[in-house]
Amino acid sequence: MDADPGFDAAVVDLLGMMACAELLAFERLAHDAALAPTIADKAELARMAVAEFNHFTVLREHLMKIGADPTAAMEPFVEPLAEFHQRTAASNWLEGLVKAYVGDGLAADFYREIGGFLDPATRDLVEEVLADTGHSGFAVSHVRAAIEADPRVAGPLALWGRRLMGEALTQAQRVAGERDALVSLLVGGSIDFRQLGEMLARLTAAHSARMAALGLEA
Amino acid sequence: MDADPGFDAAVVDLLGMMACAELLAFERLAHDAALAPTIADKAELARMAVAEFNHFTVLREHLMKIGADPTAAMEPFVEPLAEFHQRTAASNWLEGLVKAYVGDGLAADFYREIGGFLDPATRDLVEEVLADTGHSGFAVSHVRAAIEADPRVAGPLALWGRRLMGEALTQAQRVAGERDALVSLLVGGSIDFRQLGEMLARLTAAHSARMAALGLEA
């Protein structure tokens, strides 16, 4: 590990957060599989859930390799992530697909932003874990087909996408308020509001692009 | 495949039923992972869910290898299996553990009974898929510890175990009424009530042994 204990703590925080997120993503995708209209869709969602779990095990093993306790590393993020999922529980199949696509994309962008401040080995690990598990194409094609079949579903789904973004920001602020090491890594000791603003603008633009890909207004 | 079309149909039925059961077991374990009291328990349940999904893919691949459509093979069993899970949705962590242990054990015994009538290749596949994924030891140790900590949980869990057995038999009868090939395989053309009775006695005895292992009255 690095000689800087603040940096080490930030890496453990980041990997712990990602491990926790992957495990909860597994749960959510498995839950969405239960909502799937066909057994083939169910199997496909389950396959994606398993891919998330495999990412989780990669992160857990890396945490152990750098001498961290994976459970302790994940613990601080269980509450905020579980609250995010609870506040944005998909009530139907399409909401689940939009959430998976928009939520995973947002999380991936955020991790990549942090990745820019990391050592190359950790950055490679983050990239490996963020590799698309095939969910994007699946969600985009299913949501677009549903809107084509019935254009009235687009309005509620667009609102849903906005709500997801809002809840994600709420929980991100909560985490930022509690995890000093992580925030220090991101903003380099003193908060640079211009940089933070630019990052938020990039995240928002990418979110809008994803909504457009689904055929929804951001 | 075998030259007997009735036998072939029964094999497809059996593997389709098992594939469907594994996929739904994946869903149920993933759902139970969400009820887990600690992040470590959550990860362990998720690992077991993934093991069930891997069994599902083994069965699906074998179905394709013998020229069957996996989705079509699973379809007839979606309803009865989903109904079983719906009627026996675990309302807490311990109910989920008892259900997984008792339900999987019962299903495994049943598949092994059918396995006795199969060709060696299919029988080997069934054995491979039924290999314990580590759930038994996990469920037994957690349920016994919970009863030791608070003996009052034993009574409701014993009732729960009996209800699981009752619902399983209800759905088994339903499947038997609809899948002639499978029933023919099991009873050899004409129903031998003595043989059926003996099989039921064996299943019930094994169920009681599992309940005892959990520290519960059958």
PDB file of N, CA and C in Angstrom, chain A residues 20 23-24 26-27 30 33-34 39-40 42-43 46-47 49-50 53-54 56 60 71 74-75 78, chain B residues 20 23-24 26-27 30 33-34 39-40 42-43 46-47 49-50 53-54 56 60 71 74-75 78:
ATOM      1  N   CYS A  20     -19.749  -3.024  -1.514  1.00  0.00           N
ATOM      2  CA  CYS A  20     -21.091  -2.957  -0.946  1.00  0.00           C
ATOM      3  C   CYS A  20     -22.119  -2.681  -2.047  1.00  0.00           C
ATOM      4  N   LEU A  23     -22.717  -5.803  -4.154  1.00  0.00           N
ATOM      5  CA  LEU A  23     -23.524  -6.812  -3.455  1.00  0.00           C
ATOM      6  C   LEU A  23     -24.998  -6.394  -3.458  1.00  0.00           C
ATOM      7  N   LEU A  24     -25.254  -5.101  -3.240  1.00  0.00           N
ATOM      8  CA  LEU A  24     -26.636  -4.630  -3.264  1.00  0.00           C
ATOM      9  C   LEU A  24     -27.185  -4.620  -4.697  1.00  0.00           C
ATOM     10  N   PHE A  26     -26.399  -6.819  -6.895  1.00  0.00           N
ATOM     11  CA  PHE A  26     -26.764  -8.234  -7.057  1.00  0.00           C
ATOM     12  C   PHE A  26     -28.178  -8.473  -6.527  1.00  0.00           C
ATOM     13  N   GLU A  27     -28.430  -8.014  -5.313  1.00  0.00           N
ATOM     14  CA  GLU A  27     -29.746  -8.189  -4.693  1.00  0.00           C
ATOM     15  C   GLU A  27     -30.855  -7.563  -5.519  1.00  0.00           C
ATOM     16  N   ALA A  30     -31.439  -9.394  -8.798  1.00  0.00           N
ATOM     17  CA  ALA A  30     -32.130 -10.656  -8.515  1.00  0.00           C
ATOM     18  C   ALA A  30     -33.601 -10.379  -8.213  1.00  0.00           C
ATOM     19  N   ALA A  33     -35.268  -9.690 -11.412  1.00  0.00           N
ATOM     20  CA  ALA A  33     -35.473 -10.945 -12.147  1.00  0.00           C
ATOM     21  C   ALA A  33     -36.832 -11.540 -11.781  1.00  0.00           C
ATOM     22  N   ALA A  34     -37.215 -11.356 -10.513  1.00  0.00           N
ATOM     23  CA  ALA A  34     -38.510 -11.879 -10.063  1.00  0.00           C
ATOM     24  C   ALA A  34     -39.670 -11.148 -10.742  1.00  0.00           C
ATOM     25  N   ILE A  39     -39.534 -16.228 -18.648  1.00  0.00           N
ATOM     26  CA  ILE A  39     -38.488 -17.014 -18.000  1.00  0.00           C
ATOM     27  C   ILE A  39     -37.125 -16.712 -18.640  1.00  0.00           C
ATOM     28  N   ALA A  40     -37.126 -16.354 -19.933  1.00  0.00           N
ATOM     29  CA  ALA A  40     -35.871 -16.023 -20.614  1.00  0.00           C
ATOM     30  C   ALA A  40     -35.311 -14.694 -20.087  1.00  0.00           C
ATOM     31  N   LYS A  42     -35.966 -13.504 -17.174  1.00  0.00           N
ATOM     32  CA  LYS A  42     -35.586 -13.819 -15.805  1.00  0.00           C
ATOM     33  C   LYS A  42     -34.157 -14.369 -15.780  1.00  0.00           C
ATOM     34  N   ALA A  43     -33.885 -15.309 -16.679  1.00  0.00           N
ATOM     35  CA  ALA A  43     -32.556 -15.933 -16.718  1.00  0.00           C
ATOM     36  C   ALA A  43     -31.489 -14.892 -17.064  1.00  0.00           C
ATOM     37  N   ALA A  46     -30.891 -12.682 -14.062  1.00  0.00           N
ATOM     38  CA  ALA A  46     -30.156 -13.463 -13.056  1.00  0.00           C
ATOM     39  C   ALA A  46     -28.675 -13.548 -13.449  1.00  0.00           C
ATOM     40  N   ARG A  47     -28.410 -13.731 -14.741  1.00  0.00           N
ATOM     41  CA  ARG A  47     -27.027 -13.797 -15.218  1.00  0.00           C
ATOM     42  C   ARG A  47     -26.292 -12.490 -14.895  1.00  0.00           C
ATOM     43  N   ALA A  49     -27.089 -10.402 -12.496  1.00  0.00           N
ATOM     44  CA  ALA A  49     -26.918 -10.345 -11.040  1.00  0.00           C
ATOM     45  C   ALA A  49     -25.670 -11.120 -10.636  1.00  0.00           C
ATOM     46  N   VAL A  50     -25.474 -12.289 -11.241  1.00  0.00           N
ATOM     47  CA  VAL A  50     -24.314 -13.121 -10.920  1.00  0.00           C
ATOM     48  C   VAL A  50     -23.015 -12.399 -11.313  1.00  0.00           C
ATOM     49  N   PHE A  53     -22.200 -10.087  -8.622  1.00  0.00           N
ATOM     50  CA  PHE A  53     -21.653 -10.797  -7.464  1.00  0.00           C
ATOM     51  C   PHE A  53     -20.182 -11.145  -7.695  1.00  0.00           C
ATOM     52  N   ASN A  54     -19.858 -11.548  -8.910  1.00  0.00           N
ATOM     53  CA  ASN A  54     -18.465 -11.875  -9.207  1.00  0.00           C
ATOM     54  C   ASN A  54     -17.564 -10.639  -9.068  1.00  0.00           C
ATOM     55  N   PHE A  56     -18.171  -8.281  -6.962  1.00  0.00           N
ATOM     56  CA  PHE A  56     -18.079  -8.147  -5.510  1.00  0.00           C
ATOM     57  C   PHE A  56     -16.942  -9.007  -4.960  1.00  0.00           C
ATOM     58  N   ARG A  60     -13.672  -7.864  -2.879  1.00  0.00           N
ATOM     59  CA  ARG A  60     -13.431  -8.402  -1.541  1.00  0.00           C
ATOM     60  C   ARG A  60     -12.032  -9.006  -1.449  1.00  0.00           C
ATOM     61  N   THR A  71     -15.490  -6.697   5.480  1.00  0.00           N
ATOM     62  CA  THR A  71     -16.749  -6.380   6.153  1.00  0.00           C
ATOM     63  C   THR A  71     -16.694  -4.977   6.763  1.00  0.00           C
ATOM     64  N   MET A  74     -16.905  -2.336   4.082  1.00  0.00           N
ATOM     65  CA  MET A  74     -18.236  -2.145   3.479  1.00  0.00           C
ATOM     66  C   MET A  74     -19.227  -1.484   4.437  1.00  0.00           C
ATOM     67  N   GLU A  75     -19.052  -1.773   5.711  1.00  0.00           N
ATOM     68  CA  GLU A  75     -20.030  -1.387   6.736  1.00  0.00           C
ATOM     69  C   GLU A  75     -20.527   0.064   6.632  1.00  0.00           C
ATOM     70  N   VAL A  78     -23.315   0.514   3.936  1.00  0.00           N
ATOM     71  CA  VAL A  78     -24.527  -0.317   3.901  1.00  0.00           C
ATOM     72  C   VAL A  78     -25.771   0.560   4.052  1.00  0.00           C
TER      73      VAL A  78
ATOM     74  N   CYS B  20     -35.906 -24.789 -13.754  1.00  0.00           N
ATOM     75  CA  CYS B  20     -36.834 -23.762 -13.258  1.00  0.00           C
ATOM     76  C   CYS B  20     -36.693 -23.619 -11.745  1.00  0.00           C
ATOM     77  N   LEU B  23     -33.491 -21.741 -10.857  1.00  0.00           N
ATOM     78  CA  LEU B  23     -33.588 -20.311 -11.137  1.00  0.00           C
ATOM     79  C   LEU B  23     -34.423 -19.611 -10.056  1.00  0.00           C
ATOM     80  N   LEU B  24     -35.516 -20.258  -9.645  1.00  0.00           N
ATOM     81  CA  LEU B  24     -36.342 -19.666  -8.594  1.00  0.00           C
ATOM     82  C   LEU B  24     -35.638 -19.758  -7.235  1.00  0.00           C
ATOM     83  N   PHE B  26     -32.455 -19.456  -6.885  1.00  0.00           N
ATOM     84  CA  PHE B  26     -31.554 -18.297  -6.978  1.00  0.00           C
ATOM     85  C   PHE B  26     -32.277 -17.039  -6.505  1.00  0.00           C
ATOM     86  N   GLU B  27     -33.460 -16.807  -7.065  1.00  0.00           N
ATOM     87  CA  GLU B  27     -34.251 -15.628  -6.695  1.00  0.00           C
ATOM     88  C   GLU B  27     -34.553 -15.587  -5.202  1.00  0.00           C
ATOM     89  N   ALA B  30     -31.434 -14.950  -3.109  1.00  0.00           N
ATOM     90  CA  ALA B  30     -31.045 -13.547  -3.251  1.00  0.00           C
ATOM     91  C   ALA B  30     -31.975 -12.670  -2.422  1.00  0.00           C
ATOM     92  N   ALA B  33     -31.016 -13.015   1.084  1.00  0.00           N
ATOM     93  CA  ALA B  33     -29.785 -12.256   1.347  1.00  0.00           C
ATOM     94  C   ALA B  33     -30.141 -10.839   1.783  1.00  0.00           C
ATOM     95  N   ALA B  34     -31.228 -10.324   1.217  1.00  0.00           N
ATOM     96  CA  ALA B  34     -31.668  -8.977   1.573  1.00  0.00           C
ATOM     97  C   ALA B  34     -32.150  -8.908   3.019  1.00  0.00           C
ATOM     98  N   ILE B  39     -23.634  -7.976   6.898  1.00  0.00           N
ATOM     99  CA  ILE B  39     -23.129  -7.938   5.529  1.00  0.00           C
ATOM    100  C   ILE B  39     -22.388  -9.239   5.194  1.00  0.00           C
ATOM    101  N   ALA B  40     -21.793  -9.886   6.210  1.00  0.00           N
ATOM    102  CA  ALA B  40     -21.093 -11.159   5.973  1.00  0.00           C
ATOM    103  C   ALA B  40     -22.114 -12.262   5.647  1.00  0.00           C
ATOM    104  N   LYS B  42     -25.033 -11.753   4.402  1.00  0.00           N
ATOM    105  CA  LYS B  42     -25.558 -11.353   3.104  1.00  0.00           C
ATOM    106  C   LYS B  42     -24.674 -11.917   1.978  1.00  0.00           C
ATOM    107  N   ALA B  43     -23.365 -11.743   2.132  1.00  0.00           N
ATOM    108  CA  ALA B  43     -22.428 -12.225   1.111  1.00  0.00           C
ATOM    109  C   ALA B  43     -22.487 -13.746   0.991  1.00  0.00           C
ATOM    110  N   ALA B  46     -25.664 -14.703  -0.813  1.00  0.00           N
ATOM    111  CA  ALA B  46     -25.515 -14.354  -2.225  1.00  0.00           C
ATOM    112  C   ALA B  46     -24.639 -15.386  -2.930  1.00  0.00           C
ATOM    113  N   ARG B  47     -23.581 -15.844  -2.259  1.00  0.00           N
ATOM    114  CA  ARG B  47     -22.703 -16.868  -2.836  1.00  0.00           C
ATOM    115  C   ARG B  47     -23.496 -18.141  -3.134  1.00  0.00           C
ATOM    116  N   ALA B  49     -26.721 -18.300  -3.650  1.00  0.00           N
ATOM    117  CA  ALA B  49     -27.638 -17.997  -4.756  1.00  0.00           C
ATOM    118  C   ALA B  49     -26.917 -18.161  -6.092  1.00  0.00           C
ATOM    119  N   VAL B  50     -25.683 -17.686  -6.145  1.00  0.00           N
ATOM    120  CA  VAL B  50     -24.891 -17.790  -7.376  1.00  0.00           C
ATOM    121  C   VAL B  50     -24.627 -19.264  -7.710  1.00  0.00           C
ATOM    122  N   PHE B  53     -27.581 -20.545  -9.398  1.00  0.00           N
ATOM    123  CA  PHE B  53     -27.651 -20.065 -10.785  1.00  0.00           C
ATOM    124  C   PHE B  53     -26.703 -20.872 -11.675  1.00  0.00           C
ATOM    125  N   ASN B  54     -25.522 -21.194 -11.159  1.00  0.00           N
ATOM    126  CA  ASN B  54     -24.589 -21.987 -11.953  1.00  0.00           C
ATOM    127  C   ASN B  54     -25.164 -23.379 -12.252  1.00  0.00           C
ATOM    128  N   PHE B  56     -28.315 -23.949 -12.600  1.00  0.00           N
ATOM    129  CA  PHE B  56     -29.301 -23.653 -13.641  1.00  0.00           C
ATOM    130  C   PHE B  56     -28.644 -23.651 -15.021  1.00  0.00           C
ATOM    131  N   ARG B  60     -29.517 -25.958 -18.233  1.00  0.00           N
ATOM    132  CA  ARG B  60     -29.931 -25.334 -19.486  1.00  0.00           C
ATOM    133  C   ARG B  60     -29.055 -25.811 -20.642  1.00  0.00           C
ATOM    134  N   THR B  71     -36.360 -22.932 -22.530  1.00  0.00           N
ATOM    135  CA  THR B  71     -37.483 -22.110 -22.080  1.00  0.00           C
ATOM    136  C   THR B  71     -38.785 -22.920 -22.114  1.00  0.00           C
ATOM    137  N   MET B  74     -38.896 -25.407 -19.292  1.00  0.00           N
ATOM    138  CA  MET B  74     -39.134 -24.843 -17.957  1.00  0.00           C
ATOM    139  C   MET B  74     -40.570 -24.350 -17.777  1.00  0.00           C
ATOM    140  N   GLU B  75     -41.132 -23.864 -18.875  1.00  0.00           N
ATOM    141  CA  GLU B  75     -42.425 -23.169 -18.838  1.00  0.00           C
ATOM    142  C   GLU B  75     -43.506 -23.862 -17.984  1.00  0.00           C
ATOM    143  N   VAL B  78     -43.132 -23.156 -14.166  1.00  0.00           N
ATOM    144  CA  VAL B  78     -43.013 -21.800 -13.619  1.00  0.00           C
ATOM    145  C   VAL B  78     -44.163 -21.532 -12.640  1.00  0.00           C
TER     146      VAL B  78
END
